[in-house]
Amino acid sequence: MNPIRVLIADDHAVVRRGIRHILETTPDLKVVAEAGDGEELLEKLRKEPFDVLLMDVTMPATNPVELIARIKAQHPQVAVLVHSMHAEGPVASRMLKAGASGYITKDSEPEQLLAALRKVAAGGRYIGAELAQQLAFGDGAGRPLHELLSDREGQVFFLLASGKTLKAIAKELHLSPKTASTYKTRIMEKLNLKSDAELIRYALAHHLVK
């Protein structure tokens, strides 16, 4: 039986190397290629066949929802397993609706990752038990989505809602422009927002800004 061909997409080389090391311990899974951003990922998909794409959700200059939808439209045979540090139901829900076959957090045990890869490669769907419960019942506390933001994400959110540009926010919080952009991407995902206008409307609706 041919091994499951895996493409790893993550902007952190250390993460890619760690995943490759895990997969090298199993004869039925094989890392065929790696990509560090969305453009490189699409190029690799055009050049050779894969069974599963293991994709980080916060690669720079990449809208994960649009990227997943594009991949599924162009390469419907490739199963997409999202690999993320975010354990929030709203984020997972957006990825699954875009066409991902599964969602697994980066703090999962190696055995869970292997099981998830095998399941989506076989045409199934995979999501961890905790996330599945969130998707079914909410976060269990009835909290508004903005309370799921980290402290730093909250800072960036309020500055964005106040009308500040990413460049100004990066300077004020002593962040690189790339890091500020990554925080914005995470905020938009967690709050299920698609535009700056929606972000401002959300903040006004929840009386977070005047």
Coordinates of C-alpha atoms in Angstrom, one line a residue:
M1 CA 0.0 0.0 0.0
N2 CA 1.3 3.4 -1.0
P3 CA 1.9 5.8 1.9
I4 CA -0.3 8.8 2.5
R5 CA 1.4 11.8 0.8
V6 CA 1.4 14.9 3.0
L7 CA 2.2 18.5 2.3
I8 CA 3.0 20.6 5.4
A9 CA 2.3 24.3 5.3
D10 CA 3.6 26.4 8.2
D11 CA 5.6 29.6 8.3
H12 CA 7.8 28.3 11.1
A13 CA 10.6 26.0 10.0
V14 CA 10.9 24.5 13.4
V15 CA 7.2 23.4 13.4
R16 CA 7.6 21.9 9.9
R17 CA 10.7 20.0 11.0
G18 CA 9.0 18.7 14.2
I19 CA 6.0 17.4 12.2
R20 CA 8.2 15.8 9.6
H21 CA 10.1 14.0 12.4
I22 CA 6.8 12.6 13.8
L23 CA 5.6 11.4 10.5
E24 CA 9.0 9.8 9.7
T25 CA 8.3 7.3 12.5
T26 CA 5.3 5.8 10.6
P27 CA 5.5 3.9 7.3
D28 CA 2.0 4.8 6.1
L29 CA 2.6 8.6 6.1
K30 CA 5.2 10.5 4.0
V31 CA 6.0 14.2 3.9
V32 CA 6.4 14.9 0.2
A33 CA 6.9 18.7 0.4
E34 CA 6.8 21.7 2.7
A35 CA 5.6 25.3 2.2
G36 CA 6.1 28.5 4.2
D37 CA 3.3 30.7 2.9
G38 CA 0.2 30.6 0.8
E39 CA 1.8 31.3 -2.6
E40 CA 4.4 28.6 -2.1
L41 CA 1.7 26.2 -0.9
L42 CA -0.4 26.7 -4.1
E43 CA 2.7 26.3 -6.2
K44 CA 3.5 22.9 -4.6
L45 CA -0.1 21.7 -5.1
R46 CA 0.2 22.5 -8.8
K47 CA 3.5 20.6 -9.2
E48 CA 2.7 17.2 -7.6
P49 CA -0.1 15.2 -6.1
F50 CA -0.9 15.0 -2.4
D51 CA -3.4 13.2 -0.3
V52 CA -3.5 15.5 2.7
L53 CA -2.5 19.2 3.3
L54 CA -1.6 19.9 6.9
M55 CA -2.0 23.7 7.0
D56 CA -1.3 26.3 9.7
V57 CA -4.2 28.8 10.1
T58 CA -2.1 31.9 10.6
M59 CA 0.5 32.1 7.9
P60 CA 1.6 35.6 6.9
A61 CA -0.3 37.5 4.2
T62 CA -2.8 34.6 4.0
N63 CA -6.6 34.6 4.5
P64 CA -7.1 31.0 5.5
V65 CA -10.8 30.8 4.7
E66 CA -10.2 32.1 1.1
L67 CA -7.1 29.8 0.7
I68 CA -9.0 26.7 1.8
A69 CA -11.9 27.5 -0.5
R70 CA -9.5 28.0 -3.4
I71 CA -7.6 24.8 -2.7
K72 CA -10.8 22.7 -2.6
A73 CA -12.0 24.3 -5.8
Q74 CA -8.7 23.6 -7.6
H75 CA -7.7 20.4 -5.9
P76 CA -10.9 18.7 -4.6
Q77 CA -9.0 15.4 -4.0
V78 CA -6.8 16.9 -1.4
A79 CA -8.0 16.7 2.2
V80 CA -7.2 19.8 4.3
L81 CA -6.4 19.3 7.9
V82 CA -6.0 22.7 9.7
H83 CA -3.3 22.8 12.4
S84 CA -3.7 25.7 14.7
M85 CA -2.8 27.1 18.1
H86 CA -6.4 28.4 18.5
A87 CA -8.8 26.1 20.4
E88 CA -11.9 28.2 19.8
G89 CA -15.0 26.8 18.2
P90 CA -15.7 29.9 16.0
V91 CA -12.3 29.6 14.3
A92 CA -12.7 25.9 13.7
S93 CA -16.2 26.4 12.4
R94 CA -15.0 28.9 9.7
M95 CA -12.3 26.5 8.5
L96 CA -14.7 23.6 8.3
K97 CA -17.3 25.6 6.4
A98 CA -14.6 26.7 3.9
G99 CA -14.0 23.1 3.1
A100 CA -11.4 21.7 5.6
S101 CA -11.9 18.1 6.5
G102 CA -10.5 18.5 10.0
Y103 CA -9.1 20.8 12.7
I104 CA -6.5 19.9 15.2
T105 CA -4.7 22.1 17.8
K106 CA -0.9 22.3 18.0
D107 CA -0.9 21.1 21.6
S108 CA -2.4 17.8 20.6
E109 CA -0.4 14.6 21.2
P110 CA 1.5 13.2 18.2
E111 CA -0.8 10.1 18.2
Q112 CA -3.8 12.4 17.7
L113 CA -2.1 14.2 14.8
L114 CA -1.4 10.8 13.1
A115 CA -4.9 9.6 13.7
A116 CA -6.3 12.9 12.3
L117 CA -4.1 12.6 9.1
R118 CA -5.2 9.1 8.5
K119 CA -8.9 9.8 9.1
V120 CA -9.1 12.8 6.7
A121 CA -7.0 10.9 4.1
A122 CA -9.6 8.1 4.2
G123 CA -12.3 10.6 3.4
G124 CA -13.5 11.2 7.0
R125 CA -13.6 14.3 9.2
Y126 CA -11.7 15.0 12.4
I127 CA -12.1 17.4 15.2
G128 CA -11.0 17.1 18.8
A129 CA -13.5 16.4 21.5
E130 CA -13.3 19.7 23.2
L131 CA -13.7 21.7 20.0
A132 CA -16.6 19.4 19.0
Q133 CA -18.4 20.3 22.2
Q134 CA -17.9 24.0 21.6
L135 CA -19.3 23.7 18.1
A136 CA -22.3 21.8 19.4
F137 CA -23.0 23.8 22.6
G138 CA -21.0 27.0 22.4
D139 CA -18.2 27.8 24.9
G140 CA -20.4 26.8 27.9
A141 CA -20.3 30.2 29.6
G142 CA -22.5 32.3 27.2
R143 CA -19.6 34.7 26.8
P144 CA -19.4 37.2 23.9
L145 CA -16.7 36.2 21.3
H146 CA -14.4 39.2 22.1
E147 CA -13.9 37.7 25.6
L148 CA -12.0 34.8 23.8
L149 CA -9.3 37.2 22.7
S150 CA -6.0 37.2 24.5
D151 CA -4.8 40.3 26.2
R152 CA -2.6 41.4 23.3
E153 CA -5.3 40.5 20.8
G154 CA -7.7 42.7 22.9
Q155 CA -5.3 45.6 22.7
V156 CA -5.1 45.3 18.9
F157 CA -8.8 44.9 18.6
F158 CA -9.6 48.1 20.5
L159 CA -7.1 50.1 18.5
L160 CA -8.5 48.7 15.2
A161 CA -12.0 49.6 16.3
S162 CA -10.8 53.1 17.2
G163 CA -9.8 53.5 13.5
K164 CA -6.1 53.2 13.8
T165 CA -4.0 51.6 11.0
L166 CA -1.9 48.5 11.4
K167 CA 1.2 50.6 10.9
A168 CA 0.2 52.9 13.8
I169 CA -0.8 50.0 16.0
A170 CA 2.5 48.3 15.4
K171 CA 4.4 51.4 16.4
E172 CA 2.2 52.0 19.5
L173 CA 2.5 48.5 20.8
H174 CA 6.2 48.0 19.7
L175 CA 5.3 45.2 17.3
S176 CA 6.6 44.5 13.8
P177 CA 4.1 45.1 11.0
K178 CA 4.0 41.4 10.3
T179 CA 3.1 40.6 13.9
A180 CA 0.4 43.3 14.0
S181 CA -1.1 41.8 10.8
T182 CA -1.1 38.3 12.4
Y183 CA -2.9 39.6 15.4
K184 CA -5.5 41.2 13.2
T185 CA -6.0 37.9 11.3
R186 CA -6.5 36.0 14.6
I187 CA -9.0 38.6 15.8
M188 CA -11.1 38.5 12.6
E189 CA -11.2 34.7 12.8
K190 CA -12.2 34.5 16.4
L191 CA -14.9 37.1 16.0
N192 CA -16.2 35.7 12.7
L193 CA -15.6 39.0 10.9
K194 CA -14.8 39.6 7.3
S195 CA -14.0 43.3 7.0
D196 CA -12.9 46.4 9.0
A197 CA -16.4 47.7 8.8
E198 CA -17.8 44.6 10.4
L199 CA -15.1 44.9 13.2
I200 CA -16.2 48.5 13.9
R201 CA -19.9 47.5 13.9
Y202 CA -19.2 44.6 16.3
A203 CA -17.3 47.0 18.7
L204 CA -20.2 49.5 18.6
A205 CA -22.9 46.8 19.1
H206 CA -21.1 45.6 22.2
H207 CA -20.5 49.2 23.5
L208 CA -16.7 48.7 23.4
V209 CA -16.0 52.0 21.6
K210 CA -18.0 55.2 21.3

